[in-house]
Coordinates of C-alpha atoms in Angstrom, one line a residue:
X22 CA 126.5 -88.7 -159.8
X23 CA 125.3 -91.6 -157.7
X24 CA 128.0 -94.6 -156.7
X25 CA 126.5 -97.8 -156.7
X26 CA 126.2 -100.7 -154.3
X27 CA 123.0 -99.8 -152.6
X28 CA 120.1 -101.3 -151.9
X29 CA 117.2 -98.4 -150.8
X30 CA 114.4 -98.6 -148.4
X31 CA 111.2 -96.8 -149.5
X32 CA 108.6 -96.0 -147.1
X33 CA 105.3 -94.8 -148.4
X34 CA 105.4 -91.8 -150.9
X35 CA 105.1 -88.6 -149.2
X36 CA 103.1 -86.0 -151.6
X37 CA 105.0 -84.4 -154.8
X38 CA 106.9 -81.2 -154.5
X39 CA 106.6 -78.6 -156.5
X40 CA 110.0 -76.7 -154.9
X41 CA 108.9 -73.8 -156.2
X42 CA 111.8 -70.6 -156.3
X43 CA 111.3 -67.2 -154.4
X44 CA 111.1 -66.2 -158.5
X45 CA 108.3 -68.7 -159.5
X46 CA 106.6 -67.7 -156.4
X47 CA 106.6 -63.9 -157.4
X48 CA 104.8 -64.4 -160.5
X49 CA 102.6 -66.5 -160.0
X50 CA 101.2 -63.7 -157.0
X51 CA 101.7 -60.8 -159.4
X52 CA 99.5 -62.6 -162.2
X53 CA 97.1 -63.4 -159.6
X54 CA 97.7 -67.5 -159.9
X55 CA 98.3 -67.4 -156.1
X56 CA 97.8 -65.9 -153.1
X57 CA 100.0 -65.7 -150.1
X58 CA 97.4 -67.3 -148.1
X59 CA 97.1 -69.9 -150.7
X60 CA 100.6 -70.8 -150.8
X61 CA 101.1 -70.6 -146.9
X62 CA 98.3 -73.5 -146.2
X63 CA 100.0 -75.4 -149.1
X64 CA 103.2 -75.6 -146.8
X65 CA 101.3 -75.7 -143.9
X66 CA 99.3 -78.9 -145.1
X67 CA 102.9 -80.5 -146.6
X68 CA 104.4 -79.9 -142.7
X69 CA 100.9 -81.9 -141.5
X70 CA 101.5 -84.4 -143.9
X71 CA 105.4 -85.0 -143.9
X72 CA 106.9 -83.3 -140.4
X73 CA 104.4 -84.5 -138.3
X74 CA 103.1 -87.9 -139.8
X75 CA 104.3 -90.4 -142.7
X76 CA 108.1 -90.0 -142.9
X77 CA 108.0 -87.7 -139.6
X78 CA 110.7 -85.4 -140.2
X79 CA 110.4 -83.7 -137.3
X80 CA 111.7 -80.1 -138.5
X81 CA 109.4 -77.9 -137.4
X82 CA 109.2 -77.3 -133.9
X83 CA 106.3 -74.5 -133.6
X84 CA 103.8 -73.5 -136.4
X85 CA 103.3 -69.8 -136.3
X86 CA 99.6 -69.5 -135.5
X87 CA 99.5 -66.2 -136.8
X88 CA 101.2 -67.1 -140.8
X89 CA 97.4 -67.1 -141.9
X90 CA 96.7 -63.7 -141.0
X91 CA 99.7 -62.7 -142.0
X92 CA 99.8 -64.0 -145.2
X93 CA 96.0 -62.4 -145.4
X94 CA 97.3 -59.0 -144.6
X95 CA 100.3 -59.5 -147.4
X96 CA 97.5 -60.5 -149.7
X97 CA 95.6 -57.2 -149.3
X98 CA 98.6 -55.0 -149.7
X99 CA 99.2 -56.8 -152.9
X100 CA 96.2 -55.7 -154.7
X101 CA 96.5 -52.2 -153.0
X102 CA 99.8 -52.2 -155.1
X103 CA 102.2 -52.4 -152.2
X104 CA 104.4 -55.2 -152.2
X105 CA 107.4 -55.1 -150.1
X106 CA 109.8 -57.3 -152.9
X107 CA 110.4 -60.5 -153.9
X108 CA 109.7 -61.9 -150.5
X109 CA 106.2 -60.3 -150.5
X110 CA 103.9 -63.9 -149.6
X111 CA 107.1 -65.9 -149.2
X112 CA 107.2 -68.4 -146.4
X113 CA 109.7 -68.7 -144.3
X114 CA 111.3 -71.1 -141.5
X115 CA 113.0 -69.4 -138.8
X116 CA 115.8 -71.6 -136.2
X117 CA 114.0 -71.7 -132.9
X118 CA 117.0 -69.5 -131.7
X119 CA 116.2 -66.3 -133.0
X120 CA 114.0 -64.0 -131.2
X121 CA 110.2 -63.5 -133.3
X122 CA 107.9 -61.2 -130.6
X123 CA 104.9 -63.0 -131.6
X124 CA 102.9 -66.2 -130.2
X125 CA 106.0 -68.2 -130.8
X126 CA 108.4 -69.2 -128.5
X127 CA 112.0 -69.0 -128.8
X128 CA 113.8 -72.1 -126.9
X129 CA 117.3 -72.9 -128.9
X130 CA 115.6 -76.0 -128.4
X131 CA 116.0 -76.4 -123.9
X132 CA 112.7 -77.5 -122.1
X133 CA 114.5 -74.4 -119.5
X134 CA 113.2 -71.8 -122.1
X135 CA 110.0 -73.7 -123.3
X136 CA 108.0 -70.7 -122.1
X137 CA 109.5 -67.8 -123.0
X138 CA 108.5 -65.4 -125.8
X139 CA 110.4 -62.5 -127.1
X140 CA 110.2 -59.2 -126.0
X141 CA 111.4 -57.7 -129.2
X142 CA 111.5 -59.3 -132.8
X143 CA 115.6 -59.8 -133.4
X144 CA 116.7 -57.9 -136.7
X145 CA 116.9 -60.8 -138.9
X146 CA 113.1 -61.9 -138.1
X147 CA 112.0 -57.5 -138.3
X148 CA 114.3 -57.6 -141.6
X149 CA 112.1 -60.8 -142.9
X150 CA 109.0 -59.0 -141.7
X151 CA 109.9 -55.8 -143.9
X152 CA 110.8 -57.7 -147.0
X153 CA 107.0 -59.2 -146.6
X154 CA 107.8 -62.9 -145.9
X155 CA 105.6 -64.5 -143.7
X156 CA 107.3 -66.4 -140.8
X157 CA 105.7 -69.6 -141.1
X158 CA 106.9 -71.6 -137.8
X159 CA 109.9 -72.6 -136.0
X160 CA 112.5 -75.1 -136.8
X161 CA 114.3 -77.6 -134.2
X162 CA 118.2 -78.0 -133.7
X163 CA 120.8 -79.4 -131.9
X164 CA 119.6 -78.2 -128.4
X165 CA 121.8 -75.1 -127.6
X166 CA 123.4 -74.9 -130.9
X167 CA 125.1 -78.0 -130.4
X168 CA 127.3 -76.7 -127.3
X169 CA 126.0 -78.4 -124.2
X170 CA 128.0 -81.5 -124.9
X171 CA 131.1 -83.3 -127.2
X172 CA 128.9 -86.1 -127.0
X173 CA 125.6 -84.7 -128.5
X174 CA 123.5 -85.7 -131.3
X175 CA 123.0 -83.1 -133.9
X176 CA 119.3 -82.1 -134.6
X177 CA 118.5 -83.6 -131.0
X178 CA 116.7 -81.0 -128.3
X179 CA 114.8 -81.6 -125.3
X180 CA 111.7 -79.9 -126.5
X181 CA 111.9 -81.1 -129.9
X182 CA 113.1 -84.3 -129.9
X183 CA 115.4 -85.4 -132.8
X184 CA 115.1 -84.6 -136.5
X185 CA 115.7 -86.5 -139.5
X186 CA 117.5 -86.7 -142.6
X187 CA 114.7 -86.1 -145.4
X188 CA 117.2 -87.9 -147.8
X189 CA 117.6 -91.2 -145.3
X190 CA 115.4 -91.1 -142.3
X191 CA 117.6 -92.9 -140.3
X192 CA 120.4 -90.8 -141.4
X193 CA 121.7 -87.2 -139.2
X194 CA 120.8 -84.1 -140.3
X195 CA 123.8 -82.5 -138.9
X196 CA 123.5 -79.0 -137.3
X197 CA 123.1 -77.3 -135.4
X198 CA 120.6 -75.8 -138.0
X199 CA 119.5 -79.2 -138.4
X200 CA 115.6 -78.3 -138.9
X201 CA 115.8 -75.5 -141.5
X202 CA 118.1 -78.3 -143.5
X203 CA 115.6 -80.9 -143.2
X204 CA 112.6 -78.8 -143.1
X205 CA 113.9 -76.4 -146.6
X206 CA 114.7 -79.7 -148.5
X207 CA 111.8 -81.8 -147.8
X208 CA 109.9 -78.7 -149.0
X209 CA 108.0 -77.4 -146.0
X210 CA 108.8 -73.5 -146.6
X211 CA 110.3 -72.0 -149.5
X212 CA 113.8 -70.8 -147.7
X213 CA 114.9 -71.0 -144.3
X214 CA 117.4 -69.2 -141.5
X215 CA 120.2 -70.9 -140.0
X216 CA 122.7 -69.8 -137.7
X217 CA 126.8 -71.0 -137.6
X218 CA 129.0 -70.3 -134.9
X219 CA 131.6 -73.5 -136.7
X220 CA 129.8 -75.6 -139.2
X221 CA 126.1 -75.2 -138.4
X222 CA 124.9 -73.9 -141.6
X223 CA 127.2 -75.3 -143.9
X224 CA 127.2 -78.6 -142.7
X225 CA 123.6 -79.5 -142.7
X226 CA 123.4 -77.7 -145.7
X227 CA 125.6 -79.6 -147.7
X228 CA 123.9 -83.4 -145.7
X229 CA 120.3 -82.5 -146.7
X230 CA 121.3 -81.1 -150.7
X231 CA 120.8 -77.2 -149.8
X232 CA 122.8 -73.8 -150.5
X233 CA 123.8 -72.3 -147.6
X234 CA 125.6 -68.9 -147.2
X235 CA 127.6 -68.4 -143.9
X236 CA 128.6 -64.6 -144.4
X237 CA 131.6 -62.5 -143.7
X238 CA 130.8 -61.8 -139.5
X239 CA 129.2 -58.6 -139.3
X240 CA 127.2 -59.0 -142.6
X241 CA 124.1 -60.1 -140.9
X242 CA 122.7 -59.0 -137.1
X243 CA 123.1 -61.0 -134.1
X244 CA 120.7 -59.2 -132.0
X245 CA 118.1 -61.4 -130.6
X246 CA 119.9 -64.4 -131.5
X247 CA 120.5 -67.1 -128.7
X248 CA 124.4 -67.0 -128.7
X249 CA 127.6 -68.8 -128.3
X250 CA 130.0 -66.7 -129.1
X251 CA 130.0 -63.0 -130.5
X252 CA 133.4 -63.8 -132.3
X253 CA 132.0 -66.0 -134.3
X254 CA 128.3 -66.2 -134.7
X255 CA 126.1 -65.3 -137.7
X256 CA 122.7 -66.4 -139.5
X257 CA 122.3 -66.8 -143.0
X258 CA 120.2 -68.3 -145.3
X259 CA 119.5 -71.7 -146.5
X260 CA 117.7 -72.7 -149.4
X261 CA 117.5 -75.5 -152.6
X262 CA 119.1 -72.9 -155.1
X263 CA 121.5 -70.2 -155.5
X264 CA 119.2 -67.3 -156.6
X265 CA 117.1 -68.2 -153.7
X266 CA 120.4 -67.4 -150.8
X267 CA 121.3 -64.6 -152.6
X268 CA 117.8 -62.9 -152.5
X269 CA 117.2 -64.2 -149.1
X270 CA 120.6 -62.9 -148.3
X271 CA 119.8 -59.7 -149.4
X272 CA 117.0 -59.2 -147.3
X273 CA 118.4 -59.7 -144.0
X274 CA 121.8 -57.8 -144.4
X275 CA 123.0 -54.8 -143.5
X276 CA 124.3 -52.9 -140.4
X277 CA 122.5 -52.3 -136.7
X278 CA 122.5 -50.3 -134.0
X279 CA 122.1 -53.4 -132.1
X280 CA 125.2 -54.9 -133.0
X281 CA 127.9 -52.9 -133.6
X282 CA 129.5 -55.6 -135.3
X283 CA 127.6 -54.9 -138.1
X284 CA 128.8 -50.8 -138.5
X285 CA 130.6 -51.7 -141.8
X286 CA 127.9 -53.8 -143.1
X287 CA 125.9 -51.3 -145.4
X288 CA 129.3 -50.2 -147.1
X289 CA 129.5 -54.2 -147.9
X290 CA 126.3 -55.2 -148.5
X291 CA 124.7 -55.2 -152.4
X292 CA 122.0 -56.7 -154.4
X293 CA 123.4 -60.5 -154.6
X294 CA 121.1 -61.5 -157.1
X295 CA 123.3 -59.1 -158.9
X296 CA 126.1 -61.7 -159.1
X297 CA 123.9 -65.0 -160.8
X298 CA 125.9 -65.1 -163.8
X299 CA 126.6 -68.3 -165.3
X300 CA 129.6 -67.4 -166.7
X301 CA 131.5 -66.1 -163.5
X302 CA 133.7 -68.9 -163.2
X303 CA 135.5 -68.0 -166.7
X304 CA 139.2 -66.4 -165.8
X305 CA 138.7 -66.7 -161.9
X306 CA 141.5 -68.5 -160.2
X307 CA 140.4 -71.0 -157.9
X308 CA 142.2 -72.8 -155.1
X309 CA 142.0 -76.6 -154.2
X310 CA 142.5 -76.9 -150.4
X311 CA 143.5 -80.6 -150.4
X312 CA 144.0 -80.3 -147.0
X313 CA 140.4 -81.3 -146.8
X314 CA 140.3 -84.1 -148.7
X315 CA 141.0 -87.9 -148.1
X316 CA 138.1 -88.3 -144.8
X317 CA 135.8 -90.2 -147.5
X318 CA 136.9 -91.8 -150.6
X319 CA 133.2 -91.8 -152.2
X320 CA 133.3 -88.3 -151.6
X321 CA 136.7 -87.7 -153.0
X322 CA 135.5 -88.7 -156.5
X323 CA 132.7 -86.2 -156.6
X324 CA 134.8 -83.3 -155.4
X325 CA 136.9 -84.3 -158.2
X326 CA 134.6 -84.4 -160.6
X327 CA 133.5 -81.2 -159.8
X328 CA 137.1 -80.2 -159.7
X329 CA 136.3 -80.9 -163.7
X330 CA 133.6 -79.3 -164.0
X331 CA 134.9 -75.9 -163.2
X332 CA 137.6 -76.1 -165.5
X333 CA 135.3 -77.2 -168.6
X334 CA 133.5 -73.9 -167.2
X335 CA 136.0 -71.9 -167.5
X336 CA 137.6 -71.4 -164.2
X337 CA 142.0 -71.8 -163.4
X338 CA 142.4 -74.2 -161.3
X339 CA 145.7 -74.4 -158.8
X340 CA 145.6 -77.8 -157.6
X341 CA 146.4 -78.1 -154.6
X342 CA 147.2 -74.9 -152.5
X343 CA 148.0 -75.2 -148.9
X344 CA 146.3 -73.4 -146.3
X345 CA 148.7 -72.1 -144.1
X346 CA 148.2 -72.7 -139.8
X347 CA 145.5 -75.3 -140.4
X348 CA 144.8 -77.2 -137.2
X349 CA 147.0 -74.9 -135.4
X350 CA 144.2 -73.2 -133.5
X351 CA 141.9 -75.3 -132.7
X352 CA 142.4 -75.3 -129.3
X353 CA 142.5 -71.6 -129.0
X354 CA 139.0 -71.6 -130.9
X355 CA 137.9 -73.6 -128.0
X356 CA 138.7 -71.5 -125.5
X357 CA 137.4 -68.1 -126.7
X358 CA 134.2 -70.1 -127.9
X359 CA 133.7 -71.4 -124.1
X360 CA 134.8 -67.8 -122.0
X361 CA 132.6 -66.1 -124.8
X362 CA 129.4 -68.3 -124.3
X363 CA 129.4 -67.9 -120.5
X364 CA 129.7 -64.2 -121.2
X365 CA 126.9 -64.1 -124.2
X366 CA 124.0 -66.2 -123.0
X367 CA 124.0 -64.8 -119.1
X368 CA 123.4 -61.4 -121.3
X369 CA 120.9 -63.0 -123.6
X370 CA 119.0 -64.8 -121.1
X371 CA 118.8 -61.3 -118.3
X372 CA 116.9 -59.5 -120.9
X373 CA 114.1 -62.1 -121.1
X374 CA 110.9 -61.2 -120.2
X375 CA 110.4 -61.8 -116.4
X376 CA 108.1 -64.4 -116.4
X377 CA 111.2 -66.2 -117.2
X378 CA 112.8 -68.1 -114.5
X379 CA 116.1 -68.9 -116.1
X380 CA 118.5 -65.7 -115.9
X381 CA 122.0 -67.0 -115.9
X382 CA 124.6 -70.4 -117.4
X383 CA 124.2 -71.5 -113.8
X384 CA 120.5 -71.3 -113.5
X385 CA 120.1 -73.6 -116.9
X386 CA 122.8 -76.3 -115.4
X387 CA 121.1 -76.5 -112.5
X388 CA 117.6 -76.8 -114.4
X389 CA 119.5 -79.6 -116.4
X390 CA 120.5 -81.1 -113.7
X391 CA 116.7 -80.8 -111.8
X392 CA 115.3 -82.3 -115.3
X393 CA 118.1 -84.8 -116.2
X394 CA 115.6 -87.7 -117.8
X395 CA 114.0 -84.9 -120.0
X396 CA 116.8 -82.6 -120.5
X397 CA 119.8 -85.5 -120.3
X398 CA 119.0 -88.7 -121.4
X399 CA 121.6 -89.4 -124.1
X400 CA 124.1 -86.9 -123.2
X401 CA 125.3 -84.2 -120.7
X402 CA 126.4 -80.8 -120.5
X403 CA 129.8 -81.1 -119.5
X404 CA 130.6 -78.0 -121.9
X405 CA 128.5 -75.7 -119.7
X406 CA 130.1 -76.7 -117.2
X407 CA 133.4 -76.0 -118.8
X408 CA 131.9 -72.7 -119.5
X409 CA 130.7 -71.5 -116.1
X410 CA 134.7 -71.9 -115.0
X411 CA 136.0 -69.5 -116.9
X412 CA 136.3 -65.8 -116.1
X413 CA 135.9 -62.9 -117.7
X414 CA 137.0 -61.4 -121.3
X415 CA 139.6 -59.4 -119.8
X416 CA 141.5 -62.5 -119.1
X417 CA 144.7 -62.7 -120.7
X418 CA 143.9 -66.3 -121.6
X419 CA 140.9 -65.3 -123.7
X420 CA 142.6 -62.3 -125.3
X421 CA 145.9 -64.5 -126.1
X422 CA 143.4 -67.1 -128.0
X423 CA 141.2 -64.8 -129.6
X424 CA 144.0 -62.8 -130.8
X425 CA 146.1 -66.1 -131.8
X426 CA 142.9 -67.6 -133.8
X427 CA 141.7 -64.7 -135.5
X428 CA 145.5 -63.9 -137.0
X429 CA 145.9 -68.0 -138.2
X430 CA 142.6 -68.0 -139.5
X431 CA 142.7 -64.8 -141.1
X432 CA 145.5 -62.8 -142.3
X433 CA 147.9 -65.9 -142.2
X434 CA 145.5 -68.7 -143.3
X435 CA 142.8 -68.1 -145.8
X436 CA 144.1 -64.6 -146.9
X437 CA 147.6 -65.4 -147.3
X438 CA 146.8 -68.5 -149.0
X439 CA 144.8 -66.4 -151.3
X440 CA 147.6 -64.3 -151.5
X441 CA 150.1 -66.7 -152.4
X442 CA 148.4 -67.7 -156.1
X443 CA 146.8 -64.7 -156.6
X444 CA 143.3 -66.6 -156.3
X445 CA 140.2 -65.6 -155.9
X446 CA 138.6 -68.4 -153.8
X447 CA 139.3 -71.6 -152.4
X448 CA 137.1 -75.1 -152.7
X449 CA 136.7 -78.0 -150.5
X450 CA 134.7 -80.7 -149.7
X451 CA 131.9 -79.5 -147.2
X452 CA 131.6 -82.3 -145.7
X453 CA 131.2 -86.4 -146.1
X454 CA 128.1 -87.7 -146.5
X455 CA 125.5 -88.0 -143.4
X456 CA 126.0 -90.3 -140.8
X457 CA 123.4 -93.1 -139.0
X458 CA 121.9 -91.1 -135.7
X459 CA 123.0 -92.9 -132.8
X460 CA 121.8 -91.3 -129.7
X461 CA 123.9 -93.6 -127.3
X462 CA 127.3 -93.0 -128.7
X463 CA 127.1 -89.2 -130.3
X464 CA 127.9 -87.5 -133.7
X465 CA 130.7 -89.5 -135.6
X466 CA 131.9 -86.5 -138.6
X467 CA 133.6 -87.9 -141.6
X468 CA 135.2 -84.8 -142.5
X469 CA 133.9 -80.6 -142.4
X470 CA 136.0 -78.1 -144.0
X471 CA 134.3 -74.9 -142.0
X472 CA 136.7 -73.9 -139.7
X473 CA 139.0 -71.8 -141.5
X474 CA 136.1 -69.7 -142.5
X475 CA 134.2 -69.7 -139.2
X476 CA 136.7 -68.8 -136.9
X477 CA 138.3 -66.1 -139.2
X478 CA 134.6 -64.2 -139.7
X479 CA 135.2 -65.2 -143.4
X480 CA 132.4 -66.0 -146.1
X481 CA 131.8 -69.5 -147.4
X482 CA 129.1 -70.8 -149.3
X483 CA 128.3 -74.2 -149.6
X484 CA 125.7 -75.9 -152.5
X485 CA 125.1 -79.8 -153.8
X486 CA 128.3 -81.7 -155.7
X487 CA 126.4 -85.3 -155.9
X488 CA 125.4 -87.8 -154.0
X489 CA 126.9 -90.7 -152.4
X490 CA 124.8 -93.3 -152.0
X491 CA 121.4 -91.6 -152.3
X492 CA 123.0 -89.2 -149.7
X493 CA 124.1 -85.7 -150.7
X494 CA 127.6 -83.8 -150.4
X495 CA 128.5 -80.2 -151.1
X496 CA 131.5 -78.4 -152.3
X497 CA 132.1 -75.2 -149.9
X498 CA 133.8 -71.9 -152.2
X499 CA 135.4 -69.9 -149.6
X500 CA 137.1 -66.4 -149.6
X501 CA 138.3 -63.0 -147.6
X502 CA 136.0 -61.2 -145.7
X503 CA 132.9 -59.3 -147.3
X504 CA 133.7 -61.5 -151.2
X505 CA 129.9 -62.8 -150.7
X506 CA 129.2 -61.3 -154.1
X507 CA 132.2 -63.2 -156.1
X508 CA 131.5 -66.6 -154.0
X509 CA 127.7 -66.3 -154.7
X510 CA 128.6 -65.8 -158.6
X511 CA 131.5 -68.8 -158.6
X512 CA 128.5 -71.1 -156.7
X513 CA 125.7 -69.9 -158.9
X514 CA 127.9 -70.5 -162.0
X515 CA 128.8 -74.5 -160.8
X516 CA 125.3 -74.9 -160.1
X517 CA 123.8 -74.2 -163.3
X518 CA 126.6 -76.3 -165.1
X519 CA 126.1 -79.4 -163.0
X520 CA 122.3 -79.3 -161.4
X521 CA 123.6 -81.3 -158.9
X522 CA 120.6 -81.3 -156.6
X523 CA 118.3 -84.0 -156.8
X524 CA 115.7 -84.1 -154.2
X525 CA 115.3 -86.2 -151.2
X526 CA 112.9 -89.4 -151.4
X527 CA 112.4 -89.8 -147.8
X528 CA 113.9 -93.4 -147.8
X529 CA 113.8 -95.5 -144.3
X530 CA 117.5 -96.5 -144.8
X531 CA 119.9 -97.4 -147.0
X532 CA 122.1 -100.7 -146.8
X533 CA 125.4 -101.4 -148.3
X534 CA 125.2 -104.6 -151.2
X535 CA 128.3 -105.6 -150.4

């Protein structure tokens, strides 16, 4: 669905996309139509040609110098007959905050950590390794996963500049996984990792016309992530269908040693590809969070259309249901999200390879500070700062919020709202539609339905509803913890009865008629 009263900017055509699935891909390299290596400098020549000239996305932050090889080595196995699974060739882009012990660097984007190079692969990138992808480069995001600052500009970092919105080049990206959004859906790599501590997969997800999966907490591995706050954080995938989350999903889930977060996760964890059924919708009870509507009027319309469109599919609809405790803890997410990062990152950044000069939250504000026109030139880092005041997390403070947040979130938010109906998910909008970047004033968010999920370690999945005007929204199926199975099969199901998706066209802006 696209509302009218536009009038569209075109700069020059960037070359046609193919957008080949993880599927597609696998045939063609079993029948011998392509190789890995083949299929790695097709994506390597489409980042030349679109991330780094013509529309200039900016998504990619470092190439892997070594996806060649890699994808040579992959090739070789193949016609030994050894191939890992569906991945096997697949290319992938990683978020510049999780740890790859290769020649790339890992920076969460600060000019502080431009140098260093992990010690150790982190699980997701050793889990993508095993399932024979080939880690194809790097993406940008909003420097420090968007929690320097309440003034920042999502997809912004000191070493990689700003990214843009494939769909609307003047147009955000949102974040903080702002590069794997732009970078998966102006076709530069097949799939991509993200990482959400409140909104950062889901959100530029549903602005750049992707399916995002932010899983239950303790689905995926955290180690060798750059962090913000263990209560909260996770990575997940990011791609331009359903199938292709769920098998990406797949392949970097299940429990670690390294987190012990995750000790549950291989009693949760399943084949999701499992659940792509077009009929799952038929008999499921659905909830309509209203809650989240009314930010956006444009985007009220699709969300009701699509509202529609799972009933004609089958689904029962309660229209509207209230999720209980809404807004109520905001403040206490705050808190445990700020005590949590001070404690998180000073761990993170102590294990870094000694070469490494900055060991501590107070070593990187004053390396901020020391490199304010390169590190601070449209905003500041007053959340740090906020950060390096608090204390430790055996302050009663902390405990009373965490406690506090996880119990309205959880148990008497999205559970008992489930509860109440006898439902099986709940729908919102994702989000409204993306916003102009405007480094001097900040973000300005029309709307995000992600906390609920986030701060309760609940899944949500988010995939394409429309557009409004040329831009893209998403409609986010929530549910209780470990229900990635069901959500995937409700998203997989709306997705083949509406095709939503339409790819982005790279325009230069988009101006209202009226």
């Amino acid at each position: 669905m696209l509302l009218p009263a536009t009038v569209l900017a075109q700069p020059e055509s960037p070359p046609a996309s193919e957008e080949q699935s993880i599927h597609d891909l696998a045939q063609k390299m079993q029948h011998k139509e392509l190789s890995a290596h083949a299929l790695a400098q097709q994506y390597l020549d489409r980042i030349a040609t679109i991330d780094k000239s013509g529309p200039a996305v900016n998504a990619v932050i470092e190439i892997n110098p070594d996806a060649l090889a890699i994808a040579d080595r992959l090739d070789s196995l193949r016609k030994k007959g050894k191939v890992y699974g569906p991945l096997h060739g697949v290319p992938v882009l990683v978020k510049d905050n999780i740890d790859t012990a290769d020649r790339m660097h890992t920076s969460a984007g600060s000019l502080a950590l431009a140098d260093s190079i992990a010690v150790k692969d982190s699980t997701v990138a050793a889990r993508l390794r095993a399932a024979g992808a080939v880690i194809l480069g790097k993406t940008n995001l909003s420097e420090w996963a968007n929690f320097r600052s309440n003034r920042s500009t999502s997809g912004w970092s000191g070493r990689g500049g700003l990214t843009k919105n494939p769909y609307a080049l003047d147009r955000n990206a949102c974040g903080s996984s702002s590069g794997t959004g732009a970078a998966i859906a102006a076709d530069l790599a097949t799939v991509g990792i993200g990482t959400e501590t409140d909104g950062s997969i889901v959100c530029p997800a549903s602005v750049n016309g992707l399916v995002g999966i932010k899983p239950t907490l303790g689905l995926v591995s955290r180690a060798g992530i750059v962090p913000i706050a263990h209560s909260q954080d996770t990575a997940g995938p990011m791609a331009r269908s359903v199938a292709d989350a769920a098998a990406l999903l797949g392949a970097i889930a299940g429990s670690d040693a390294r987190d012990p977060a995750t000790k549950d996760a291989d009693k949760h964890r399943t084949d999701y590809t499992k659940a792509l059924d077009a009929n799952s919708l038929r008999g499921a009870r659905i909830g309509v969070v209203r809650q989240f509507t009314g930010f956006d009027p444009a985007t009220g319309k699709l969300f009701d259309a699509a509202i529609a469109r799972l009933k004609a599919a089958g689904a029962v609809v309660v229209d509207p249901v209230e999720l209980p405790n809404l807004g109520k803890y905001d403040d206490e997410e705050g808190i445990v999200l700020r005590y949590e990062f001070k404690t998180d990152v000073n761990t993170y950044l102590a294990q870094l390879a000694p070469g490494v000069k900055t060991r501590s939250l107070a070593d990187l504000i004053a390396f901020n500070e020391a490199h304010a026109d390169r590190e601070m030139p449209w905003f500041g880092q007053e959340t740090f700062e906020k950060s390096q005041k608090r204390g430790t997390l055996h302050d009663k403070e902390y405990l009373d919020a965490l406690a506090t947040s996880k119990r309205l979130a959880g148990p008497e938010g999205i559970d008992a709202a489930l509860a109440k109906d006898r439902l099986d998910a709940l729908i919102a909008p994702t989000s409204g539609p993306a916003w102009t970047t405007d480094l001097v004033n900040g973000d300005h968010f029309s709307g995000s339905s992600s906390t609920p999920a986030a701060v309760a370690g609940y899944p949500a999945i988010t995939l394409p509803m429309g557009l409004v005007h040329e831009l893209p929204v998403g409609i986010s199926f929530f549910g209780a913890a470990w229900s990635e199975a069901k959500l995937i099969g409700y998203a997989y199901a709306f997705e083949q009865a509406t095709h939503a998706r339409i790819p982005p066209r790279f325009l230069s802006h988009i101006e209202n008629a009226n």
